[in-house]
PDB file of C-alpha atoms and ligand atoms in Angstrom:
ATOM      1  CA  MET A   1     -60.533 106.189 -20.775  1.00 42.00           C
ATOM      2  CA  THR A   2     -57.357 108.027 -21.804  1.00 46.00           C
ATOM      3  CA  ASN A   3     -55.487 104.903 -22.173  1.00 49.00           C
ATOM      4  CA  PHE A   4     -58.214 103.299 -24.145  1.00 46.00           C
ATOM      5  CA  LEU A   5     -58.106 106.239 -26.653  1.00 48.00           C
ATOM      6  CA  TRP A   6     -54.382 106.091 -26.991  1.00 47.00           C
ATOM      7  CA  TRP A   7     -54.691 102.484 -27.720  1.00 47.00           C
ATOM      8  CA  ARG A   8     -57.250 103.000 -30.450  1.00 48.00           C
ATOM      9  CA  THR A   9     -55.040 105.716 -32.086  1.00 47.00           C
ATOM     10  CA  GLY A  10     -52.139 103.336 -32.112  1.00 47.00           C
ATOM     11  CA  LEU A  11     -54.262 100.518 -33.607  1.00 46.00           C
ATOM     12  CA  ILE A  12     -55.583 102.864 -36.547  1.00 45.00           C
ATOM     13  CA  CYS A  13     -51.990 103.745 -37.339  1.00 44.00           C
ATOM     14  CA  MET A  14     -50.875 100.243 -37.512  1.00 46.00           C
ATOM     15  CA  LEU A  15     -53.951  99.343 -39.569  1.00 44.00           C
ATOM     16  CA  MET A  16     -52.959 101.984 -42.104  1.00 43.00           C
ATOM     17  CA  THR A  17     -49.672 100.566 -42.244  1.00 45.00           C
ATOM     18  CA  VAL A  18     -51.149  97.229 -43.045  1.00 44.00           C
ATOM     19  CA  ALA A  19     -53.155  98.601 -45.868  1.00 43.00           C
ATOM     20  CA  SER A  20     -50.278 100.407 -47.494  1.00 41.00           C
ATOM     21  CA  ALA A  21     -48.160  97.000 -47.508  1.00 42.00           C
ATOM     22  CA  PRO A  22     -50.300  94.470 -48.992  1.00 40.00           C
ATOM     23  CA  PHE A  23     -48.190  91.502 -48.151  1.00 41.00           C
ATOM     24  CA  ALA A  24     -46.054  92.431 -45.325  1.00 41.00           C
ATOM     25  CA  ALA A  25     -47.614  92.796 -41.849  1.00 44.00           C
ATOM     26  CA  ALA A  26     -44.707  94.289 -40.359  1.00 48.00           C
ATOM     27  CA  SER A  27     -41.273  95.891 -41.444  1.00 49.00           C
ATOM     28  CA  THR A  28     -38.075  97.354 -39.891  1.00 54.00           C
ATOM     29  CA  GLY A  29     -36.554  97.757 -43.235  1.00 79.00           C
ATOM     30  CA  GLU A  30     -34.936  94.513 -43.813  1.00 92.00           C
ATOM     31  CA  ILE A  31     -37.095  92.358 -41.650  1.00 95.00           C
ATOM     32  CA  GLU A  32     -40.561  91.568 -42.731  1.00 95.00           C
ATOM     33  CA  VAL A  33     -43.406  89.466 -41.496  1.00 96.00           C
ATOM     34  CA  GLY A  34     -45.862  87.963 -43.877  1.00 94.00           C
ATOM     35  CA  LYS A  35     -49.325  86.305 -43.321  1.00 94.00           C
ATOM     36  CA  ALA A  36     -49.426  86.261 -39.610  1.00 97.00           C
ATOM     37  CA  GLU A  37     -52.292  84.401 -38.303  1.00 97.00           C
ATOM     38  CA  ILE A  38     -53.556  83.363 -34.610  1.00 97.00           C
ATOM     39  CA  PHE A  39     -55.643  80.253 -34.328  1.00 97.00           C
ATOM     40  CA  MET A  40     -58.953  80.992 -32.748  1.00 96.00           C
ATOM     41  CA  PRO A  41     -58.527  79.213 -29.334  1.00 95.00           C
ATOM     42  CA  GLN A  42     -60.680  76.146 -28.730  1.00 90.00           C
ATOM     43  CA  ARG A  43     -63.485  76.653 -26.335  1.00 87.00           C
ATOM     44  CA  ASN A  44     -62.423  77.253 -22.752  1.00 86.00           C
ATOM     45  CA  ALA A  45     -58.690  77.128 -23.940  1.00 91.00           C
ATOM     46  CA  SER A  46     -56.277  79.323 -22.188  1.00 91.00           C
ATOM     47  CA  GLY A  47     -53.648  79.486 -24.871  1.00 95.00           C
ATOM     48  CA  THR A  48     -53.405  79.079 -28.573  1.00 96.00           C
ATOM     49  CA  GLY A  49     -50.862  78.837 -31.298  1.00 96.00           C
ATOM     50  CA  SER A  50     -49.917  81.202 -34.385  1.00 97.00           C
ATOM     51  CA  LYS A  51     -48.131  81.129 -37.634  1.00 96.00           C
ATOM     52  CA  MET A  52     -46.236  83.584 -39.767  1.00 97.00           C
ATOM     53  CA  THR A  53     -43.491  83.901 -42.233  1.00 98.00           C
ATOM     54  CA  ILE A  54     -40.385  85.789 -41.180  1.00 97.00           C
ATOM     55  CA  TYR A  55     -38.289  87.296 -44.089  1.00 97.00           C
ATOM     56  CA  ASN A  56     -34.584  88.244 -43.005  1.00 97.00           C
ATOM     57  CA  ARG A  57     -33.050  90.309 -45.635  1.00 96.00           C
ATOM     58  CA  SER A  58     -30.278  91.773 -43.606  1.00 94.00           C
ATOM     59  CA  ASP A  59     -26.732  90.305 -43.310  1.00 94.00           C
ATOM     60  CA  GLN A  60     -27.033  89.019 -39.660  1.00 95.00           C
ATOM     61  CA  PRO A  61     -28.977  86.354 -38.184  1.00 97.00           C
ATOM     62  CA  LEU A  62     -32.170  87.536 -36.653  1.00 97.00           C
ATOM     63  CA  MET A  63     -32.934  86.260 -33.242  1.00 97.00           C
ATOM     64  CA  ILE A  64     -36.414  86.594 -31.773  1.00 97.00           C
ATOM     65  CA  ARG A  65     -35.766  86.558 -28.092  1.00 97.00           C
ATOM     66  CA  ALA A  66     -39.256  87.527 -26.815  1.00 97.00           C
ATOM     67  CA  VAL A  67     -42.830  88.325 -27.997  1.00 98.00           C
ATOM     68  CA  THR A  68     -45.361  90.627 -26.407  1.00 98.00           C
ATOM     69  CA  GLY A  69     -48.927  91.661 -27.078  1.00 97.00           C
ATOM     70  CA  GLU A  70     -51.370  93.472 -24.864  1.00 96.00           C
ATOM     71  CA  ARG A  71     -54.121  90.789 -25.494  1.00 97.00           C
ATOM     72  CA  PHE A  72     -51.930  87.998 -23.847  1.00 98.00           C
ATOM     73  CA  ARG A  73     -50.643  87.823 -20.324  1.00 97.00           C
ATOM     74  CA  GLN A  74     -47.790  85.446 -21.410  1.00 97.00           C
ATOM     75  CA  VAL A  75     -46.259  84.627 -24.774  1.00 98.00           C
ATOM     76  CA  MET A  76     -43.867  81.725 -25.207  1.00 97.00           C
ATOM     77  CA  LEU A  77     -41.468  80.426 -28.052  1.00 98.00           C
ATOM     78  CA  HIS A  78     -41.881  76.942 -28.832  1.00 96.00           C
ATOM     79  CA  THR A  79     -40.473  74.375 -31.011  1.00 96.00           C
ATOM     80  CA  THR A  80     -42.302  71.129 -32.060  1.00 94.00           C
ATOM     81  CA  THR A  81     -40.854  67.450 -32.018  1.00 92.00           C
ATOM     82  CA  TYR A  82     -42.197  64.279 -32.683  1.00 91.00           C
ATOM     83  CA  GLN A  83     -41.777  61.410 -30.177  1.00 87.00           C
ATOM     84  CA  SER A  84     -43.246  58.158 -31.803  1.00 88.00           C
ATOM     85  CA  GLY A  85     -45.521  59.976 -34.112  1.00 86.00           C
ATOM     86  CA  LYS A  86     -46.752  62.283 -31.087  1.00 89.00           C
ATOM     87  CA  ARG A  87     -46.407  65.962 -31.498  1.00 88.00           C
ATOM     88  CA  GLU A  88     -44.715  67.727 -28.521  1.00 92.00           C
ATOM     89  CA  MET A  89     -44.146  71.284 -27.892  1.00 92.00           C
ATOM     90  CA  HIS A  90     -41.099  72.641 -26.060  1.00 94.00           C
ATOM     91  CA  PRO A  91     -40.292  76.203 -24.875  1.00 96.00           C
ATOM     92  CA  VAL A  92     -37.051  77.615 -26.386  1.00 97.00           C
ATOM     93  CA  ASP A  93     -35.055  80.678 -25.507  1.00 97.00           C
ATOM     94  CA  HIS A  94     -35.095  82.314 -28.876  1.00 97.00           C
ATOM     95  CA  ILE A  95     -35.958  81.558 -32.548  1.00 98.00           C
ATOM     96  CA  THR A  96     -33.140  82.375 -35.226  1.00 97.00           C
ATOM     97  CA  VAL A  97     -33.727  83.224 -38.886  1.00 97.00           C
ATOM     98  CA  ALA A  98     -30.419  82.985 -40.725  1.00 97.00           C
ATOM     99  CA  ALA A  99     -29.240  85.906 -42.772  1.00 96.00           C
ATOM    100  CA  HIS A 100     -30.950  86.397 -46.210  1.00 97.00           C
ATOM    101  CA  GLN A 101     -33.358  83.557 -45.275  1.00 97.00           C
ATOM    102  CA  LYS A 102     -37.070  83.178 -44.518  1.00 97.00           C
ATOM    103  CA  LEU A 103     -38.562  80.810 -41.713  1.00 97.00           C
ATOM    104  CA  ALA A 104     -42.121  79.786 -41.489  1.00 97.00           C
ATOM    105  CA  LEU A 105     -43.251  79.617 -38.063  1.00 97.00           C
ATOM    106  CA  THR A 106     -45.844  77.195 -37.683  1.00 94.00           C
ATOM    107  CA  LEU A 107     -47.354  74.551 -35.176  1.00 92.00           C
ATOM    108  CA  ASN A 108     -45.326  71.882 -36.756  1.00 91.00           C
ATOM    109  CA  THR A 109     -42.003  73.812 -36.421  1.00 93.00           C
ATOM    110  CA  ALA A 110     -40.944  76.738 -34.241  1.00 96.00           C
ATOM    111  CA  HIS A 111     -43.857  78.926 -33.457  1.00 96.00           C
ATOM    112  CA  ILE A 112     -45.228  81.785 -30.917  1.00 97.00           C
ATOM    113  CA  MET A 113     -47.617  80.535 -28.384  1.00 97.00           C
ATOM    114  CA  LEU A 114     -50.058  82.890 -26.811  1.00 97.00           C
ATOM    115  CA  MET A 115     -51.475  82.309 -23.391  1.00 97.00           C
ATOM    116  CA  GLY A 116     -53.820  84.113 -20.896  1.00 96.00           C
ATOM    117  CA  PHE A 117     -56.063  86.183 -22.916  1.00 96.00           C
ATOM    118  CA  THR A 118     -56.784  89.549 -21.527  1.00 96.00           C
ATOM    119  CA  ARG A 119     -60.142  89.418 -23.345  1.00 94.00           C
ATOM    120  CA  PRO A 120     -61.590  86.736 -25.867  1.00 94.00           C
ATOM    121  CA  LEU A 121     -60.096  86.773 -29.249  1.00 95.00           C
ATOM    122  CA  GLN A 122     -62.852  87.202 -31.930  1.00 95.00           C
ATOM    123  CA  MET A 123     -62.724  85.393 -35.352  1.00 96.00           C
ATOM    124  CA  GLY A 124     -61.226  87.638 -38.025  1.00 96.00           C
ATOM    125  CA  GLU A 125     -60.107  90.444 -35.960  1.00 97.00           C
ATOM    126  CA  LEU A 126     -56.468  91.725 -36.124  1.00 97.00           C
ATOM    127  CA  VAL A 127     -54.356  91.564 -33.140  1.00 97.00           C
ATOM    128  CA  SER A 128     -50.940  93.269 -32.641  1.00 97.00           C
ATOM    129  CA  LEU A 129     -47.838  91.413 -31.416  1.00 97.00           C
ATOM    130  CA  ILE A 130     -44.218  92.917 -31.099  1.00 97.00           C
ATOM    131  CA  LEU A 131     -41.440  90.525 -31.761  1.00 97.00           C
ATOM    132  CA  HIS A 132     -38.346  91.568 -29.697  1.00 97.00           C
ATOM    133  CA  THR A 133     -35.252  90.833 -31.570  1.00 96.00           C
ATOM    134  CA  ASN A 134     -31.428  91.477 -31.856  1.00 95.00           C
ATOM    135  CA  GLN A 135     -32.385  93.896 -34.580  1.00 94.00           C
ATOM    136  CA  GLY A 136     -35.088  95.765 -32.774  1.00 94.00           C
ATOM    137  CA  SER A 137     -38.774  95.437 -32.263  1.00 94.00           C
ATOM    138  CA  VAL A 138     -40.882  94.400 -35.086  1.00 94.00           C
ATOM    139  CA  THR A 139     -44.708  94.868 -34.801  1.00 95.00           C
ATOM    140  CA  VAL A 140     -46.902  92.235 -36.380  1.00 96.00           C
ATOM    141  CA  ILE A 141     -50.548  92.349 -37.207  1.00 97.00           C
ATOM    142  CA  ALA A 142     -52.103  88.903 -37.008  1.00 97.00           C
ATOM    143  CA  ARG A 143     -55.477  87.912 -37.929  1.00 97.00           C
ATOM    144  CA  VAL A 144     -57.447  85.408 -35.825  1.00 97.00           C
ATOM    145  CA  VAL A 145     -58.427  82.587 -38.150  1.00 96.00           C
ATOM    146  CA  PRO A 146     -59.876  79.009 -37.692  1.00 95.00           C
ATOM    147  CA  MET A 147     -57.471  76.452 -36.296  1.00 86.00           C
ATOM    148  CA  SER A 148     -55.478  74.531 -38.951  1.00 72.00           C
ATOM    149  CA  ILE A 149     -52.486  72.361 -38.633  1.00 57.00           C
ATOM    150  CA  ARG A 150     -50.898  73.219 -42.079  1.00 51.00           C
TER     151      ARG A 150
HETATM  152 CU1   CU B 220     -46.900  75.618 -29.040  1.00 79.87          CU
END
């Protein structure tokens, strides 16, 4: 019960942060994350993909080394390659965003794969993720949206 209330308070704080920053869903000063979305899992699927755009306004490369989220038992970093027209995903150690660059994470490129739901995702709900990077932790609020490949 105590844990649950603590979690709710944390979520409300994060939602207020989102409300005050119309485009960015997260910020550690020079790092921002825009338009973060989690795809509604297919029926009975144990995992799903996500997309977001990472803005690195710092003078150093940003390396995303891991991602956590209390709604997921495991989070993987993936890249996508095409083998004779077929899409294949491969786990990678980290995803790098060069200094003063942005990088769109999509299912067709590098992306964050979310597995093992601690409870079912609901369409439209906001879910928090924490990006663990060489420049510190970045909290991201992602919306659960219908599946799309774009
Ligand atoms: Cu993937």
